[in-house]
Coordinates of C-alpha atoms and ligand atoms in Angstrom, one line a residue:
X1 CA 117.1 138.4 104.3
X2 CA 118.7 135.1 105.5
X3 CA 119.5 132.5 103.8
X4 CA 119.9 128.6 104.4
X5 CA 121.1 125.6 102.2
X6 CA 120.0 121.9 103.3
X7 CA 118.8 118.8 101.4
X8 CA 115.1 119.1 98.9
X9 CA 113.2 116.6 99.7
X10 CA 110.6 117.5 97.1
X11 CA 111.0 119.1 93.9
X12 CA 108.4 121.9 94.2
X13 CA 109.0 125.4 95.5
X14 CA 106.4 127.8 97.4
X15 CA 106.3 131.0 99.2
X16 CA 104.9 131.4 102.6
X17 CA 104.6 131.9 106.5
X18 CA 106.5 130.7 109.4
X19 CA 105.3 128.5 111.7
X20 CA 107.2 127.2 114.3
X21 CA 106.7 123.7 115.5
X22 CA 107.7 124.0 118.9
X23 CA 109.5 121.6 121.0
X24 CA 109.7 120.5 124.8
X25 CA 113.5 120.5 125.0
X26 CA 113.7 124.7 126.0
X27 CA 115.0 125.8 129.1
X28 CA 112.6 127.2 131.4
X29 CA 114.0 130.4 132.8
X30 CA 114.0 130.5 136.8
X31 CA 113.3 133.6 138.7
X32 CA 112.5 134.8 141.8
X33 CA 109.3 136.5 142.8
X34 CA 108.5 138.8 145.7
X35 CA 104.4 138.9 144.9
X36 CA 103.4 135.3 145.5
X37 CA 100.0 136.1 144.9
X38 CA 100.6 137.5 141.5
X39 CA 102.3 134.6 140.5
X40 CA 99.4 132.0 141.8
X41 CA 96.9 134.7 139.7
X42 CA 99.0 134.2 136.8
X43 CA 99.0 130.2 137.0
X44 CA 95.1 130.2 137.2
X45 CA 94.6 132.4 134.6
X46 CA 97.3 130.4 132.4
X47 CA 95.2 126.8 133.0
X48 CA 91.6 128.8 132.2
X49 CA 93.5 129.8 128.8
X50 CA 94.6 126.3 128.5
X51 CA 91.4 124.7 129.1
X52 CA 89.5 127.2 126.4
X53 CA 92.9 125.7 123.7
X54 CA 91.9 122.2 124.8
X55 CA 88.1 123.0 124.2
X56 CA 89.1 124.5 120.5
X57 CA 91.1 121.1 119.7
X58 CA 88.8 118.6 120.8
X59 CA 86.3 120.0 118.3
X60 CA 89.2 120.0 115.5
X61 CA 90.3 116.3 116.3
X62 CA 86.3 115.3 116.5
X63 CA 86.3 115.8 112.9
X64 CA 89.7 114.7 112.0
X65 CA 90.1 111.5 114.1
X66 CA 86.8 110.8 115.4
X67 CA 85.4 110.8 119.3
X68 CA 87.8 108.4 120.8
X69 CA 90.7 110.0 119.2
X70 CA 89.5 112.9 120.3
X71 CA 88.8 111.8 124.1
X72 CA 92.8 112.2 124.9
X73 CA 92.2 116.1 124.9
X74 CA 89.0 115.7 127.3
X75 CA 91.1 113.9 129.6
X76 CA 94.2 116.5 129.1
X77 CA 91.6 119.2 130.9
X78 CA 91.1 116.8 133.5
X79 CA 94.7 116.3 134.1
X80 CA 94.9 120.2 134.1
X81 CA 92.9 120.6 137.1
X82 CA 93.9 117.6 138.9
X83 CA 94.2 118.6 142.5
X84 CA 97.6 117.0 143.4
X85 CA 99.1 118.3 140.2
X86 CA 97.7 121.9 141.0
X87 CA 99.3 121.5 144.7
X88 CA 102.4 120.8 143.5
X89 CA 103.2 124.0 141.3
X90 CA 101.0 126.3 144.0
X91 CA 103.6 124.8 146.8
X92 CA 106.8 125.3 144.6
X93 CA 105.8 128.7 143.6
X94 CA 105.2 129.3 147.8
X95 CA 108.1 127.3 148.9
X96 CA 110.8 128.5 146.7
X97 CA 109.0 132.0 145.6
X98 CA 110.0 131.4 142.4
X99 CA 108.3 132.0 138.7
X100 CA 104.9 130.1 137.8
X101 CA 106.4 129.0 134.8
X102 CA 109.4 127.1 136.5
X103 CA 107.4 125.9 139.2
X104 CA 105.3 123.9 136.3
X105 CA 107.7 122.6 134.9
X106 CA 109.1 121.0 138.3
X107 CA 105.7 119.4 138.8
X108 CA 105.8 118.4 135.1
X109 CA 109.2 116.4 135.5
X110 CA 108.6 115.1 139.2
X111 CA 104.7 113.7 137.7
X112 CA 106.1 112.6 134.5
X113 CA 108.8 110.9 136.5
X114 CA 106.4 109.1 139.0
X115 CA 103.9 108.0 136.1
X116 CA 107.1 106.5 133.9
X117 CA 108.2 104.5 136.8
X118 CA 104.7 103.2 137.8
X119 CA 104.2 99.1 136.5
X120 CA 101.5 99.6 134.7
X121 CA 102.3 100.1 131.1
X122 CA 98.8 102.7 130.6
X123 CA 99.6 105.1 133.7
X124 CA 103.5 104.8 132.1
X125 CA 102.4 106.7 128.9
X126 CA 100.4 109.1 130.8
X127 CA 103.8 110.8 131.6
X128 CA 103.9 112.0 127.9
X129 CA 100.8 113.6 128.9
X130 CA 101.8 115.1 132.0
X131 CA 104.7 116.8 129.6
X132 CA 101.9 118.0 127.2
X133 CA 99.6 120.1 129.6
X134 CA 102.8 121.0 131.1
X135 CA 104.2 122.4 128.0
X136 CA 100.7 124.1 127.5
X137 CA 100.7 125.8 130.2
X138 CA 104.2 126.9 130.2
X139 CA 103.0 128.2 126.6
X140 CA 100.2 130.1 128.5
X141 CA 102.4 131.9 131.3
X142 CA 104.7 132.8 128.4
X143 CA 102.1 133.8 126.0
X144 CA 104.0 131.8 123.4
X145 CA 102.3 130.3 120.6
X146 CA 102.0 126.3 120.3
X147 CA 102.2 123.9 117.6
X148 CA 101.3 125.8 114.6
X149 CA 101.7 129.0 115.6
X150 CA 100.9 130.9 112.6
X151 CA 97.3 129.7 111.1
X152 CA 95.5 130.0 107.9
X153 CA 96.9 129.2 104.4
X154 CA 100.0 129.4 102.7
X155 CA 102.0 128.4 106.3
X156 CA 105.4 126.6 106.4
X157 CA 105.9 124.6 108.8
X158 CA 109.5 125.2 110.7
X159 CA 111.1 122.7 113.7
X160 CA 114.3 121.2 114.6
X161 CA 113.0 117.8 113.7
X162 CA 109.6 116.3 112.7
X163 CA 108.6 112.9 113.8
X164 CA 106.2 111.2 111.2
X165 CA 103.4 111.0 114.2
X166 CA 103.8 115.1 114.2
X167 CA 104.0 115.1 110.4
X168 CA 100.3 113.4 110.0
X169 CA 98.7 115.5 112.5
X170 CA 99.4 119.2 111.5
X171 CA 96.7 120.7 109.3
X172 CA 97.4 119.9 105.6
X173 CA 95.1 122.3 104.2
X174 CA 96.9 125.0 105.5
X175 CA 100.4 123.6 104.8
X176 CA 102.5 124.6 101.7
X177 CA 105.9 123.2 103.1
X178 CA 108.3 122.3 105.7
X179 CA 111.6 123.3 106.7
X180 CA 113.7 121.5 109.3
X181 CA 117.4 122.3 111.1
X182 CA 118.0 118.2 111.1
X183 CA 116.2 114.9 109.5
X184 CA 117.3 112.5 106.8
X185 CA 115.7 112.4 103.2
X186 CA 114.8 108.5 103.8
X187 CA 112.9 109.3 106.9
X188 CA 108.9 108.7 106.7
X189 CA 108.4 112.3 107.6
X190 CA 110.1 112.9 103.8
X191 CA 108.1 110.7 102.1
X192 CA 105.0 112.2 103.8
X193 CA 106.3 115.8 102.5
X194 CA 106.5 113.8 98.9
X195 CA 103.3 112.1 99.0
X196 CA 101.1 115.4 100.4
X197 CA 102.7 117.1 97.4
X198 CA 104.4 120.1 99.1
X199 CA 108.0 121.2 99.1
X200 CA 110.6 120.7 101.7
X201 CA 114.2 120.8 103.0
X202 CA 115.5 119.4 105.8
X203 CA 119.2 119.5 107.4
X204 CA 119.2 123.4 107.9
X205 CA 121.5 123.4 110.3
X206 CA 120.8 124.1 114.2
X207 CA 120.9 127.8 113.4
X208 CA 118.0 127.8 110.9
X209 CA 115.8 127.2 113.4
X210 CA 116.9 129.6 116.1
X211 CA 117.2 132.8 113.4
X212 CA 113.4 132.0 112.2
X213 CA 110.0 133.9 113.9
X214 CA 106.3 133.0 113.5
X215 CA 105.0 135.3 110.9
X216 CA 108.4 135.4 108.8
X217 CA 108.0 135.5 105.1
X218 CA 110.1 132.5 104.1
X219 CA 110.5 130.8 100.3
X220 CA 111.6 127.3 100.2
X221 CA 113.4 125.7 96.8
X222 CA 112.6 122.0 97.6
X223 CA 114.8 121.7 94.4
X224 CA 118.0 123.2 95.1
X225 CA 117.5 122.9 99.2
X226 CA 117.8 126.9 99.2
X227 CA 115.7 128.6 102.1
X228 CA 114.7 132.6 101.8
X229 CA 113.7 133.5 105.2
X230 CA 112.4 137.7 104.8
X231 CA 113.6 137.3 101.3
X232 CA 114.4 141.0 99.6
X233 CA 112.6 142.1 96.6
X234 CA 115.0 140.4 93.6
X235 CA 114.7 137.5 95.3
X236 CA 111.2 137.0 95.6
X237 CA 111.1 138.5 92.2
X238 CA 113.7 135.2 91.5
X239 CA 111.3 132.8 93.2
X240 CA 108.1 133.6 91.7
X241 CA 109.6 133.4 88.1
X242 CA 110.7 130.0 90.0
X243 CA 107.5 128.9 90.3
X244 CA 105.5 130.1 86.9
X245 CA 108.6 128.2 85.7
X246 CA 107.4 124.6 87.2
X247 CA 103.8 124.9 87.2
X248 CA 104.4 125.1 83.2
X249 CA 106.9 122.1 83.4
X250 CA 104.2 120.4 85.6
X251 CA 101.3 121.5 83.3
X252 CA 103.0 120.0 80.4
X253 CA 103.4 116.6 81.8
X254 CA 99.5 116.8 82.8
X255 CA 99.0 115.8 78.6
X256 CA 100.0 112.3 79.8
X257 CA 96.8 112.3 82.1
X258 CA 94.9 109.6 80.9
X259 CA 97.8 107.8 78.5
X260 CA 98.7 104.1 79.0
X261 CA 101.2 103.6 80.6
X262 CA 103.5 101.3 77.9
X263 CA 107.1 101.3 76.3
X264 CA 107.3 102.2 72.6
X265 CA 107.7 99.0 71.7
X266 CA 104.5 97.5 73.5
X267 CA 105.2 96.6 77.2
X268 CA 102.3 97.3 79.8
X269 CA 103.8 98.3 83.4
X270 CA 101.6 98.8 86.0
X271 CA 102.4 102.6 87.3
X272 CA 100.7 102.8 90.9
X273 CA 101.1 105.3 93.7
X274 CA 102.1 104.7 97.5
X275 CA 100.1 107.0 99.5
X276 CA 99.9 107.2 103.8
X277 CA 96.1 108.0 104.0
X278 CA 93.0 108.5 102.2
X279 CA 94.4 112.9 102.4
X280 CA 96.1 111.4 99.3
X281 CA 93.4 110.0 97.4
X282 CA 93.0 113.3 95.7
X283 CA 96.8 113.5 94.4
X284 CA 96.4 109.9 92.8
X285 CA 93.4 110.5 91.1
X286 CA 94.9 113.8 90.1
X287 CA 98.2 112.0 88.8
X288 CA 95.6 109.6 87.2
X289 CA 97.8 106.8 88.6
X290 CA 96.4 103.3 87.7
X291 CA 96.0 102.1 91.2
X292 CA 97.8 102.6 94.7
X293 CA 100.7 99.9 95.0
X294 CA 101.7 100.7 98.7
X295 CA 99.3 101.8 101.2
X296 CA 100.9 102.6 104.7
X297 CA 98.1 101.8 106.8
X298 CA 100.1 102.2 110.0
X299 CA 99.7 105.8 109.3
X300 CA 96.1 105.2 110.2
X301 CA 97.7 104.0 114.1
X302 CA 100.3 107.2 114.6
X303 CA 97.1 109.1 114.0
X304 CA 94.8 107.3 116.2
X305 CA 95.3 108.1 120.2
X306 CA 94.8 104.4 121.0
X307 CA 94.2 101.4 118.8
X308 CA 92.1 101.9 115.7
X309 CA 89.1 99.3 116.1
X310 CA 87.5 97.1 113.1
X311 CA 85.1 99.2 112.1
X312 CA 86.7 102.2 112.1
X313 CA 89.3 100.7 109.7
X314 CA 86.7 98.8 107.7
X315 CA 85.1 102.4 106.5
X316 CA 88.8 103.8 105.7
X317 CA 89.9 100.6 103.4
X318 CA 86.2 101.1 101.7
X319 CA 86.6 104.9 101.1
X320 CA 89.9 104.1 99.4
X321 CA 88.7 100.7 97.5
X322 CA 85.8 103.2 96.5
X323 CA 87.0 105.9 95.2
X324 CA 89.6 103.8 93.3
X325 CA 86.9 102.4 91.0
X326 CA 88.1 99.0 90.8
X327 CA 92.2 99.5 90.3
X328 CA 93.8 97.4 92.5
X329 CA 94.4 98.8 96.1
X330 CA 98.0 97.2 97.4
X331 CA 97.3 97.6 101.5
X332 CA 99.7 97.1 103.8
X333 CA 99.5 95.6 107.1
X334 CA 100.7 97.3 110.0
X335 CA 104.6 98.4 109.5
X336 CA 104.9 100.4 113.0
X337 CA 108.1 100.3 114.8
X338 CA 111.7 101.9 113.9
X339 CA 110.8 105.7 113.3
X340 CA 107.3 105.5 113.8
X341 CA 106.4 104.7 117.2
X342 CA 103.0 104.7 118.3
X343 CA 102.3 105.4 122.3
X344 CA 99.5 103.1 122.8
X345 CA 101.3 100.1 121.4
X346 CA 103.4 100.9 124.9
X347 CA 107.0 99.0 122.8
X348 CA 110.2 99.2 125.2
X349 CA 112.9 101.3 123.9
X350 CA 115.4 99.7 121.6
X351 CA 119.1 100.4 121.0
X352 CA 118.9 100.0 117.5
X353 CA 114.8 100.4 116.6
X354 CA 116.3 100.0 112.7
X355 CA 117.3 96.9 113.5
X356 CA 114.7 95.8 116.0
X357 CA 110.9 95.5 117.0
X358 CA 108.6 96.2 113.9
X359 CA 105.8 95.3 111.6
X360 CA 105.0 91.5 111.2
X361 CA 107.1 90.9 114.0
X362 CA 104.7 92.5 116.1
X363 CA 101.4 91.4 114.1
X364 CA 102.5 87.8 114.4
X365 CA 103.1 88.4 118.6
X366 CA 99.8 90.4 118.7
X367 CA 97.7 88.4 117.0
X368 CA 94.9 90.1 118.4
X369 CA 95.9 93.1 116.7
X370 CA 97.1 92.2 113.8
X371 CA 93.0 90.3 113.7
X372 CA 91.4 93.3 113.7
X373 CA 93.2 94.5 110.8
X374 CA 92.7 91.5 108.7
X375 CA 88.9 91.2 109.3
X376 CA 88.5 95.1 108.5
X377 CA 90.6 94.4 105.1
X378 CA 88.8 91.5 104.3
X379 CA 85.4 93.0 104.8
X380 CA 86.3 96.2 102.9
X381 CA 87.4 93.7 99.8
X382 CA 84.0 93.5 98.3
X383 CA 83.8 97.2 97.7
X384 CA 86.9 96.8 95.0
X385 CA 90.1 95.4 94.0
X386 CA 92.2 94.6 97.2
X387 CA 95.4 93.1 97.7
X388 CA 97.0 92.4 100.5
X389 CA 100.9 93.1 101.6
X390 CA 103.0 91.7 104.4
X391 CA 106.2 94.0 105.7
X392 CA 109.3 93.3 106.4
X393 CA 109.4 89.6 106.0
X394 CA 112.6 87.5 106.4
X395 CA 111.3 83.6 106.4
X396 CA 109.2 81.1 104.7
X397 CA 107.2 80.6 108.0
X398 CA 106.4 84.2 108.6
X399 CA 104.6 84.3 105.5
X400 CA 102.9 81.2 106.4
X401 CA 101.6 82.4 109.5
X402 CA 100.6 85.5 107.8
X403 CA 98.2 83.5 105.4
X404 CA 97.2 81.0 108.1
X405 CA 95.6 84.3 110.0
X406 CA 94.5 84.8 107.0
X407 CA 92.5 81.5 106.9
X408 CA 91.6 81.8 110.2
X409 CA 89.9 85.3 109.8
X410 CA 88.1 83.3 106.3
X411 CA 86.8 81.1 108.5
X412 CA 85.3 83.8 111.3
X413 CA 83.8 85.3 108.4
X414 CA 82.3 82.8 106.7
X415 CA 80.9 81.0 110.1
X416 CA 79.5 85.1 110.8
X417 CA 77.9 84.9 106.7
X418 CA 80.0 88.2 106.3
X419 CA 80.7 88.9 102.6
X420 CA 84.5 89.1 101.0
X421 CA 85.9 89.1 98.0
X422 CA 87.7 85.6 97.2
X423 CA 90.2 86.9 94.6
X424 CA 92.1 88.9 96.8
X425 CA 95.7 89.0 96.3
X426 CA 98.2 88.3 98.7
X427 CA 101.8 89.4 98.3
X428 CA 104.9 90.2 100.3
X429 CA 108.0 93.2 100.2
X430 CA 111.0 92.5 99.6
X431 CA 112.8 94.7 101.9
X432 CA 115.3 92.9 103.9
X433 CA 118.5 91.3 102.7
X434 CA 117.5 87.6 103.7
X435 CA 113.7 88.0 102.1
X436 CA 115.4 88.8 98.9
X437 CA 117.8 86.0 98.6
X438 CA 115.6 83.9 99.5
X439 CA 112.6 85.0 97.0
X440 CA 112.9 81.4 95.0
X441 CA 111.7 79.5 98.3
X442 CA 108.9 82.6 99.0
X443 CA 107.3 83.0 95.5
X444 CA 105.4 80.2 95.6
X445 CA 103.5 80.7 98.9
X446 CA 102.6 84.1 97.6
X447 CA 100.8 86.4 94.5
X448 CA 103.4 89.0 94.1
X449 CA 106.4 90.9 95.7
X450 CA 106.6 94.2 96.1
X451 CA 110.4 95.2 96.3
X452 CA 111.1 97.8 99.5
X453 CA 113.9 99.4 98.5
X454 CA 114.1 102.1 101.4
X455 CA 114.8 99.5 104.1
X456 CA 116.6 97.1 101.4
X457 CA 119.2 99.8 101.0
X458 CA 119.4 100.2 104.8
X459 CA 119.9 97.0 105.7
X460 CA 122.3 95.8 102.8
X461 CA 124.3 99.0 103.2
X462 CA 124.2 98.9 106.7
X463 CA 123.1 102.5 106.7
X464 CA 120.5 103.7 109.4
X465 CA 117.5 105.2 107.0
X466 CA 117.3 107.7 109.4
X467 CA 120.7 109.0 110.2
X468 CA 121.9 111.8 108.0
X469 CA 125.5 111.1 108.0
X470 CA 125.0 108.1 106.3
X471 CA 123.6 109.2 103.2
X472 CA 127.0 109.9 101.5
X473 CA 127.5 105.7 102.0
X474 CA 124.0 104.5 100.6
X475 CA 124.5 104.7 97.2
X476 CA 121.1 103.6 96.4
X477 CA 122.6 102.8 92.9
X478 CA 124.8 99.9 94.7
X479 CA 125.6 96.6 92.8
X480 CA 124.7 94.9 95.7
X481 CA 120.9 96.4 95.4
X482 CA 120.5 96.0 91.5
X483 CA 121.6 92.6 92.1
X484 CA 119.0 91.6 94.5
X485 CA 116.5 93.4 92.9
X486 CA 117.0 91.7 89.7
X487 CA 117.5 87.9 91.7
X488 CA 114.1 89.0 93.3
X489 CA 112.9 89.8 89.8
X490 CA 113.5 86.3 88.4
X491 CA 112.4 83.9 91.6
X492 CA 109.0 86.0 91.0
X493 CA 108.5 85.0 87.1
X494 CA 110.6 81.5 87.4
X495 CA 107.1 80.9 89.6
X496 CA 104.7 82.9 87.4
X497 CA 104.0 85.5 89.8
X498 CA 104.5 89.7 89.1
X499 CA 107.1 92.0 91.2
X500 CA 107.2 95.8 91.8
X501 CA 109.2 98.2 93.6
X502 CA 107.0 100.4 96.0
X503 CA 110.4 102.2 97.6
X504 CA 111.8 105.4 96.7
X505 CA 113.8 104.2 94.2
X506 CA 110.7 103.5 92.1
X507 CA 110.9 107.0 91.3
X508 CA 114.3 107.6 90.3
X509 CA 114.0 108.4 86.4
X510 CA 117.8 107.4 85.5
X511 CA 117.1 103.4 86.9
X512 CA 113.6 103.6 84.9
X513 CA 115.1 101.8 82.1
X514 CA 116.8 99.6 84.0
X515 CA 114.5 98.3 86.3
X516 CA 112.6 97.7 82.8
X517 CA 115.1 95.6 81.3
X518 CA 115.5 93.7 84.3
X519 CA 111.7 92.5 84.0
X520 CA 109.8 95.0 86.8
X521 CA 105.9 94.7 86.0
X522 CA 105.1 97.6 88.6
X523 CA 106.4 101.0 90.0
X524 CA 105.0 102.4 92.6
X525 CA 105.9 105.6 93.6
X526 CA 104.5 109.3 95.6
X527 CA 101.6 110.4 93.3
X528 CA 103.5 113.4 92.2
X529 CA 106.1 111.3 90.4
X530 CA 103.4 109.3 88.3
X531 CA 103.6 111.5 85.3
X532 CA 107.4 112.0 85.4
X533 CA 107.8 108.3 84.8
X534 CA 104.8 107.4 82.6
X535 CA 107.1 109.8 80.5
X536 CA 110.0 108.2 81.1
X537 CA 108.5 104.7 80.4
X538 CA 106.5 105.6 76.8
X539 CA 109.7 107.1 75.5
X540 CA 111.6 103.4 76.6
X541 CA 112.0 101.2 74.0
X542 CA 113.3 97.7 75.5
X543 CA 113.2 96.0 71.6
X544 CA 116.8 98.1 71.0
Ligands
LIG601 C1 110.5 100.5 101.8 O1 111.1 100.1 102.8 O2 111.0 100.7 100.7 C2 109.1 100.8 101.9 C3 108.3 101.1 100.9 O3 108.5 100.8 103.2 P1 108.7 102.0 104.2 O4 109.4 103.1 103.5 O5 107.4 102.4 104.7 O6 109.5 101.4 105.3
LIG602 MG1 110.0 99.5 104.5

C-alpha cells in the first residue's frame, strides 16, 4: 500500500480504479535498429491501430459534442496518413536506423514546429494537432494506453495536472474522482471536481504520479487529502466505514429537500447553484436548489472544437431554462481566458494570463462573437426565467457597451419578429477590486451584482488563483474582502437593486452568518453545498 497526503478539494470519499491521464512531456527513448523493415512494419501497423482509436472517438464525440465537434477527429485520420508527414518518420527511421517511435516524434516536433511558425493563425493551431496523432501513435508503437486508460465505472482519474478543457471532456459517467501530483484548490478544474459532485485531491507531490499504474485499486479522502493507492485490508475496511459514515451525514441533510430556504426569524435568501454545463442539471435539481445563480457558459467553448454557433447555444440555454421550471437561470457570458484557454479563439500567449486577456474584454473586441451569444440567450429567454451576467467588469462604460449590444441584438430581433422575453434581468460580478469600489456608480445601470469572490480574492490579494504557493497568503477571510463585499452590499440596496456571491466563498459555512448580517440576498454555490447552507441559514437568527 502507498500512501499520499495533498489538499481535498471536495468533501466526499470513494473507492476506485486508476486511470492515468497521460501527458506529452515523456521522453521518447531512442534506439537503434538493425531490421529497417521491421521497424517501417511496426509504424504501419501503429497508424491502422490509430485510425480504428480515431474511428471509436468520433462516434463518442458525435454524441457528446455534436458533428462539427466531432469533425476534428475525422481530420486527425487525415493528418495520420498525410503523405509528407508519413515520409518524414519512413526517412528518419531509414536515415538514422533508429526506433519508429523516436522517428515520430522527430516528425511530430519538426511539423509542429513548421505549422506554429506559419502566419496564419488556423494552420498555427494545427501544430497542437500534429502533437496529438503524434502522441497517438507513439501510444500505438508502445502499446500504451491513452487518455483514460482504464474504462468502465468506478475509475479515478490520475495526472500530473488537469487543465479545465481536459476536465470537461473525460467521461463523467464513469468518473468517481480525481487525483493530481500539482494544481491549486481555486483552479476551475476544482470547482469542476465540486460541481460534478465527486471527490478529489490535488498537490500529491511529483511522486504520486510516477508510483501509480492503470488498474491500481486507489481510495481517495477528498476530506482529509489522504490517497490509498493498493490499500491493505484494515484500510479499506477504514474507508468503507468512511463512506457508510457520509452517505448517512449526507442522507440526513436530504430532510431539508424541499424547505425554504429562510432564517428563524423570517428572512428569505435566495440559495442558487453555479453549475459549468447542463451534466449538472441533475445535481441541482437533486440539491433542490431554488435556481442556478452562475452559469459558466464558457464551459460550453472549451468543449466545443471551434466556435459554438447560435443555434447550437440557443437549444443548451433552453434545456437548462426548461428543466429549471421557471427559477431564475443567472447565465454568464463568455469568461474564457486566464486558465481556460480555448484553441480556436487563437489568443497570443500572455505573461501574466491572471492579469490579462479575458471575458468581456474579449466580447467587447469580438463583437461578432460575443453576438452570437446574446442572440442565442435572448431567444432561449422565452422558455423561462433568464438573467443575464457580465464577467469581470471594471468601468461604467464596459457595462454600457454590454447593454448597448444588448439593444442592438433587441433590435435584430424584433426587425426578424423573433420572440424574447422582456423582463430579463441584467446584472454584473463583482470580481475585480476597481468593480467593487466603484459599485455606487455601477448599480444603477444594472439589476443585480453578483459578488466573484474567487478572482476578488486574487486580485485584492495579489495572489495568482492558480498558483499553489500562494494559498497560505489568500486568506479568503481578509478584511480587505469583507470590506468590499459589504461596500458592494450597500451601493446595491442604496439603489434598490439585490447582490449575491456566486464565488467559492458562498459556500464557506463559518462566513454564512456573516454574509447575512451584512445584507447578502443570494448565495450561490456547487449544488452539493445547497443543503449544507440551507442548514446553516434556517438555524440563523439575524433578530439577536
Ligand atoms: C469568481 O471569480 O468568483 C467566479 C465565480 O468566477 P470564476 O470562478 O469562474 O472565475
Ligand atoms: Mg471569476
Amino acid at each position: 500500500m502507498l500512501c499520499f497526503k495533498g489538499k481535498g478539494v471536495y468533501g466526499a470519499i470513494s473507492i476506485g480504479v486508476i486511470s492515468l491521464l497521460n501527458k506529452t512531456e515523456e521522453i521518447i527513448p531512442r534506439f537503434s535498429v538493425e531490421n529497417i523493415e521491421n521497424e517501417l512494419r511496426r509504424v504501419d501497423k501503429a497508424r491502422r491501430n490509430a485510425i480504428l482509436q480515431l474511428d471509436e472517438i468520433y462516434k463518442k464525440a458525435l454524441t457528446e459534442v455534436g458533428e462539427t465537434g466531432a469533425q476534428i477527429f475525422e481530420i486527425h485520420k487525415m493528418m495520420l496518413e498525410d503523405e509528407d508527414y508519413c515520409e518524414a518518420i519512413e526517412n528518419t527511421i531509414k536515415i538514422q536506423r533508429v526506433n519508429a517511435e523516436y522517428a515520430v516524434s522527430i516528425a511530430s516536433d519538426s511539423f509542429s514546429s513548421m505549422f506554429e511558425g506559419m502566419d496564419d493563425s488556423y494552420m498555427q493551431a494545427r501544430a497542437s494537432d500534429v502533437r496529438d496523432i503524434s502522441l497517438r501513435l507513439i501510444d500505438c508503437l508502445m502499446d500504451r494506453k491513452r487518455d483514460t486508460g482504464e474504462s468502465g465505472k468506478n475509475i479515478v482519474i490520475c495526472a500530473t495536472d488537469l487543465a479545465p478543457s481536459e476536465t470537461v471532456t473525460l467521461d463523467k459517467n464513469s468518473i468517481c474522482g480525481f487525483a493530481t501530483s500539482y494544481g491549486s484548490v481555486n483552479s476551475h478544474t476544482s470547482i469542476l471536481a465540486r460541481n460534478m459532485n465527486i471527490p478529489a485531491v490535488i498537490g500529491l507531490g511529483g511522486n504520486f504520479i510516477t508510483s501509480v499504474q492503470n488498474g491500481d485499486t486507489i481510495a481517495i479522502n477528498g476530506y482529509t487529502g489522504e490517497v490509498f493507492v493498493n490499500p491493505d485490508n484494515n484500510t479499506l475496511t477504514e474507508i468503507n466505514r468512511l463512506i457508510e459514515e457520509d452517505k448517512n451525514k449526507k442522507h440526513l441533510l436530504e430532510t431539508l429537500r424541499g424547505k425554504e430556504t429562510v432564517t428563524l426569524d423570517g428572512k428569505k435568501i435566495k440559495l442558487y447553484a453555479n453549475i459549468g454545463g447542463v451534466d449538472n442539471l441533475g445535481s441541482v435539481l437533486y440539491n433542490d436548489a431554488d435556481g442556478i445563480g452562475l452559469f459558466r457558459s464558457e464551459f460550453i467553448y472549451l468543449e466545443s472544437r471551434e466556435y459554438p454557433g447560435e443555434n447550437e447555444q440557443f437549444a443548451i440555454y433552453k434545456r437548462v431554462l426548461e428543466a429549471m421550471s421557471g427559477k431564475r437561470v443567472i447565465i454568464r457570458t463568455l469568461d474564457i481566458g486566464a486558465d481556460k484557454q480555448v484553441d480556436y479563439f487563437d489568443l497570443k500567449k500572455e505573461e501574466n494570463p491572471a492579469l490579462g486577456y479575458r471575458a468581456i474584454r474579449i466580447c467587447l473586441d469580438r463583437p461578432d462573437v460575443f453576438k452570437t451569444q446574446l442572440r442565442a440567450l435572448f431567444r432561449a429567454s422565452i422558455y423561462g426565467n433568464l438573467s443575464i451576467m457580465f464577467p469581470m467588469i471594471i468601468s461604467s462604460d464596459e457595462v454600457r457597451s454590454a447593454l448597448a449590444l444588448c439593444d442592438e441584438i433587441k433590435r435584430e430581433l424584433d426587425s426578424e419578429s423573433i420572440r424574447y422575453a422582456n423582463d430579463i434581468e441584467i446584472g454584473i460580478m463583482i470580481e475585480t477590486p476597481a468593480s467593487a469600489i466603484i459599485s455606487d456608480t455601477l448599480a444603477p445601470l444594472v439589476d443585480f451584482f453578483s459578488i466573484g469572490t474567487n478572482d476578488l480574492i486574487q486580485y485584492t490579494l495579489a495572489c495568482d488563483r492558480q498558483n499553489p504557493l500562494l494559498e497560505k497568503f489568500a486568506d479568503t477571510h481578509h478584511e480587505a474582502i469583507l470590506r468590499l463585499i459589504k461596500y458592494t452590499v450597500d451601493s446595491a440596496h442604496a439603489h434598490g437593486k439585490w447582490v449575491g456571491i456566486c464565488g467559492e466563498l458562498a459556500s464557506d459555512t463559518s462566513l454564512t452568518e456573516r454574509f447575512l448580517r451584512m445584507g447578502i440576498d443570494e448565495l450561490s454555490v456547487s449544488p452539493t453545498f445547497v443543503l449544507p447552507i440551507r442548514k446553516v441559514i434556517r438555524e440563523t437568527d439575524l433578530s439577536k
